[in-house]
Amino acid sequence: MLDDLQNLSSAVGRAVRSAPDVPAVECDGVVLTYAELDAHADRLARALASRGVGPEDVVAVAVPRSIELVVALLAIVRAGAAYLPLDPDYPAERTAHMVEVARPVLTLGPAEVAEWWGG
């Protein structure tokens, strides 16, 4: 699993070098090119690292499906951490149990992602 996540980051890096202006992700009429995705994910990864997030940490992500979610997941991987997706439609008891078991060091919501990634 970790190799797959690192491969994701490497694949985005290769796409940035070979086709930086090609759309990487699109949602609700908003488009990020590979270069933009890379820059936003790096900015958020640095913000996470500055808050002590690193290898063996878990970051909870309570962000609906969106470009911000893609940026957040890529940034978490680049910071060396694992992510715990928290679907807002899950029952509260299920979410509480997931958080209790995973013990995330940080939870990212839409506001934090937008603030830290520069979107």
PDB file of C-alpha atoms in Angstrom:
ATOM      1  CA  MET A   1       0.000   0.000   0.000  1.00  0.00           C
ATOM      2  CA  LEU A   2       2.764   2.443   0.906  1.00  0.00           C
ATOM      3  CA  ASP A   3       4.507   1.720  -2.387  1.00  0.00           C
ATOM      4  CA  ASP A   4       1.275   2.467  -4.251  1.00  0.00           C
ATOM      5  CA  LEU A   5       0.966   5.835  -2.508  1.00  0.00           C
ATOM      6  CA  GLN A   6       4.582   6.717  -3.214  1.00  0.00           C
ATOM      7  CA  ASN A   7       3.996   5.686  -6.826  1.00  0.00           C
ATOM      8  CA  LEU A   8       1.085   8.142  -6.939  1.00  0.00           C
ATOM      9  CA  SER A   9       3.350  10.997  -5.917  1.00  0.00           C
ATOM     10  CA  SER A  10       6.012   9.864  -8.400  1.00  0.00           C
ATOM     11  CA  ALA A  11       3.437   9.611 -11.188  1.00  0.00           C
ATOM     12  CA  VAL A  12       2.276  13.182 -10.561  1.00  0.00           C
ATOM     13  CA  GLY A  13       5.910  14.310 -10.584  1.00  0.00           C
ATOM     14  CA  ARG A  14       6.491  12.608 -13.945  1.00  0.00           C
ATOM     15  CA  ALA A  15       3.347  14.205 -15.352  1.00  0.00           C
ATOM     16  CA  VAL A  16       4.522  17.625 -14.171  1.00  0.00           C
ATOM     17  CA  ARG A  17       7.801  17.173 -16.023  1.00  0.00           C
ATOM     18  CA  SER A  18       6.257  15.826 -19.226  1.00  0.00           C
ATOM     19  CA  ALA A  19       2.926  17.676 -19.439  1.00  0.00           C
ATOM     20  CA  PRO A  20       2.680  20.424 -16.799  1.00  0.00           C
ATOM     21  CA  ASP A  21      -0.203  22.254 -18.482  1.00  0.00           C
ATOM     22  CA  VAL A  22      -2.415  19.199 -19.008  1.00  0.00           C
ATOM     23  CA  PRO A  23      -5.487  19.035 -16.753  1.00  0.00           C
ATOM     24  CA  ALA A  24      -4.871  16.669 -13.842  1.00  0.00           C
ATOM     25  CA  VAL A  25      -8.134  16.955 -11.958  1.00  0.00           C
ATOM     26  CA  GLU A  26     -11.486  18.597 -12.591  1.00  0.00           C
ATOM     27  CA  CYS A  27     -14.459  18.987 -10.294  1.00  0.00           C
ATOM     28  CA  ASP A  28     -17.488  21.253 -10.466  1.00  0.00           C
ATOM     29  CA  GLY A  29     -15.986  23.256 -13.299  1.00  0.00           C
ATOM     30  CA  VAL A  30     -12.673  23.865 -11.526  1.00  0.00           C
ATOM     31  CA  VAL A  31      -9.582  22.457 -13.222  1.00  0.00           C
ATOM     32  CA  LEU A  32      -6.040  22.042 -11.915  1.00  0.00           C
ATOM     33  CA  THR A  33      -3.196  21.247 -14.257  1.00  0.00           C
ATOM     34  CA  TYR A  34      -0.489  18.842 -13.158  1.00  0.00           C
ATOM     35  CA  ALA A  35       1.788  21.790 -12.366  1.00  0.00           C
ATOM     36  CA  GLU A  36      -0.920  23.443 -10.248  1.00  0.00           C
ATOM     37  CA  LEU A  37      -1.787  20.196  -8.467  1.00  0.00           C
ATOM     38  CA  ASP A  38       1.889  19.621  -7.740  1.00  0.00           C
ATOM     39  CA  ALA A  39       2.407  23.159  -6.405  1.00  0.00           C
ATOM     40  CA  HIS A  40      -0.689  23.107  -4.194  1.00  0.00           C
ATOM     41  CA  ALA A  41       0.104  19.634  -2.829  1.00  0.00           C
ATOM     42  CA  ASP A  42       3.698  20.648  -2.075  1.00  0.00           C
ATOM     43  CA  ARG A  43       2.524  23.791  -0.271  1.00  0.00           C
ATOM     44  CA  LEU A  44       0.099  21.787   1.869  1.00  0.00           C
ATOM     45  CA  ALA A  45       2.700  19.045   2.483  1.00  0.00           C
ATOM     46  CA  ARG A  46       5.113  21.692   3.790  1.00  0.00           C
ATOM     47  CA  ALA A  47       2.386  23.095   6.049  1.00  0.00           C
ATOM     48  CA  LEU A  48       1.696  19.616   7.389  1.00  0.00           C
ATOM     49  CA  ALA A  49       5.392  18.949   7.975  1.00  0.00           C
ATOM     50  CA  SER A  50       5.734  22.282   9.791  1.00  0.00           C
ATOM     51  CA  ARG A  51       3.026  21.061  12.157  1.00  0.00           C
ATOM     52  CA  GLY A  52       4.998  17.904  12.867  1.00  0.00           C
ATOM     53  CA  VAL A  53       3.232  15.521  10.467  1.00  0.00           C
ATOM     54  CA  GLY A  54       5.554  12.833   9.143  1.00  0.00           C
ATOM     55  CA  PRO A  55       6.124   9.116   8.679  1.00  0.00           C
ATOM     56  CA  GLU A  56       3.967   6.790  10.781  1.00  0.00           C
ATOM     57  CA  ASP A  57       1.463   9.573  11.471  1.00  0.00           C
ATOM     58  CA  VAL A  58      -2.172   9.457  10.443  1.00  0.00           C
ATOM     59  CA  VAL A  59      -4.029  12.540   9.248  1.00  0.00           C
ATOM     60  CA  ALA A  60      -7.822  12.434   9.209  1.00  0.00           C
ATOM     61  CA  VAL A  61      -9.415  14.037   6.156  1.00  0.00           C
ATOM     62  CA  ALA A  62     -12.978  15.306   6.530  1.00  0.00           C
ATOM     63  CA  VAL A  63     -13.265  16.888   3.099  1.00  0.00           C
ATOM     64  CA  PRO A  64     -16.031  16.086   0.605  1.00  0.00           C
ATOM     65  CA  ARG A  65     -15.142  14.883  -2.875  1.00  0.00           C
ATOM     66  CA  SER A  66     -13.494  17.860  -4.493  1.00  0.00           C
ATOM     67  CA  ILE A  67     -10.246  19.197  -5.879  1.00  0.00           C
ATOM     68  CA  GLU A  68      -9.314  20.074  -2.294  1.00  0.00           C
ATOM     69  CA  LEU A  69      -9.636  16.402  -1.372  1.00  0.00           C
ATOM     70  CA  VAL A  70      -7.231  15.376  -4.140  1.00  0.00           C
ATOM     71  CA  VAL A  71      -4.747  18.058  -3.050  1.00  0.00           C
ATOM     72  CA  ALA A  72      -5.054  16.988   0.599  1.00  0.00           C
ATOM     73  CA  LEU A  73      -4.509  13.284  -0.082  1.00  0.00           C
ATOM     74  CA  LEU A  74      -1.472  13.918  -2.285  1.00  0.00           C
ATOM     75  CA  ALA A  75      -0.029  16.337   0.298  1.00  0.00           C
ATOM     76  CA  ILE A  76      -0.462  13.857   3.137  1.00  0.00           C
ATOM     77  CA  VAL A  77       1.326  11.176   1.126  1.00  0.00           C
ATOM     78  CA  ARG A  78       4.130  13.623   0.320  1.00  0.00           C
ATOM     79  CA  ALA A  79       4.465  14.471   4.018  1.00  0.00           C
ATOM     80  CA  GLY A  80       5.067  10.758   4.593  1.00  0.00           C
ATOM     81  CA  ALA A  81       1.873  10.171   6.551  1.00  0.00           C
ATOM     82  CA  ALA A  82      -1.163   7.980   6.023  1.00  0.00           C
ATOM     83  CA  TYR A  83      -4.639   9.381   5.609  1.00  0.00           C
ATOM     84  CA  LEU A  84      -7.915   8.413   7.213  1.00  0.00           C
ATOM     85  CA  PRO A  85     -10.845   9.478   5.036  1.00  0.00           C
ATOM     86  CA  LEU A  86     -13.837  10.589   7.097  1.00  0.00           C
ATOM     87  CA  ASP A  87     -17.029  10.696   5.072  1.00  0.00           C
ATOM     88  CA  PRO A  88     -19.440  13.304   6.477  1.00  0.00           C
ATOM     89  CA  ASP A  89     -22.295  10.924   5.635  1.00  0.00           C
ATOM     90  CA  TYR A  90     -20.977   8.204   7.977  1.00  0.00           C
ATOM     91  CA  PRO A  91     -22.884   7.736  11.214  1.00  0.00           C
ATOM     92  CA  ALA A  92     -21.236   9.675  14.051  1.00  0.00           C
ATOM     93  CA  GLU A  93     -20.547   6.468  15.993  1.00  0.00           C
ATOM     94  CA  ARG A  94     -18.639   4.962  13.073  1.00  0.00           C
ATOM     95  CA  THR A  95     -16.544   8.103  12.609  1.00  0.00           C
ATOM     96  CA  ALA A  96     -15.791   8.258  16.340  1.00  0.00           C
ATOM     97  CA  HIS A  97     -14.681   4.624  16.318  1.00  0.00           C
ATOM     98  CA  MET A  98     -12.447   5.160  13.288  1.00  0.00           C
ATOM     99  CA  VAL A  99     -10.792   8.176  14.937  1.00  0.00           C
ATOM    100  CA  GLU A 100     -10.384   6.292  18.222  1.00  0.00           C
ATOM    101  CA  VAL A 101      -8.652   3.386  16.494  1.00  0.00           C
ATOM    102  CA  ALA A 102      -6.499   5.390  14.046  1.00  0.00           C
ATOM    103  CA  ARG A 103      -5.579   8.199  16.460  1.00  0.00           C
ATOM    104  CA  PRO A 104      -4.879  10.868  13.841  1.00  0.00           C
ATOM    105  CA  VAL A 105      -2.413  13.589  14.787  1.00  0.00           C
ATOM    106  CA  LEU A 106      -4.423  16.143  12.844  1.00  0.00           C
ATOM    107  CA  THR A 107      -7.776  16.467  11.106  1.00  0.00           C
ATOM    108  CA  LEU A 108      -8.078  18.417   7.869  1.00  0.00           C
ATOM    109  CA  GLY A 109     -11.419  19.921   6.977  1.00  0.00           C
ATOM    110  CA  PRO A 110     -12.280  22.015   3.940  1.00  0.00           C
ATOM    111  CA  ALA A 111     -11.282  25.299   5.617  1.00  0.00           C
ATOM    112  CA  GLU A 112      -7.816  24.067   6.626  1.00  0.00           C
ATOM    113  CA  VAL A 113      -7.094  22.637   3.203  1.00  0.00           C
ATOM    114  CA  ALA A 114      -8.200  25.826   1.424  1.00  0.00           C
ATOM    115  CA  GLU A 115      -6.177  27.995   3.808  1.00  0.00           C
ATOM    116  CA  TRP A 116      -2.991  25.929   3.699  1.00  0.00           C
ATOM    117  CA  TRP A 117      -2.926  24.959   0.024  1.00  0.00           C
ATOM    118  CA  GLY A 118      -3.459  28.484  -1.254  1.00  0.00           C
ATOM    119  CA  GLY A 119      -6.598  27.597  -3.193  1.00  0.00           C
TER     120      GLY A 119
END
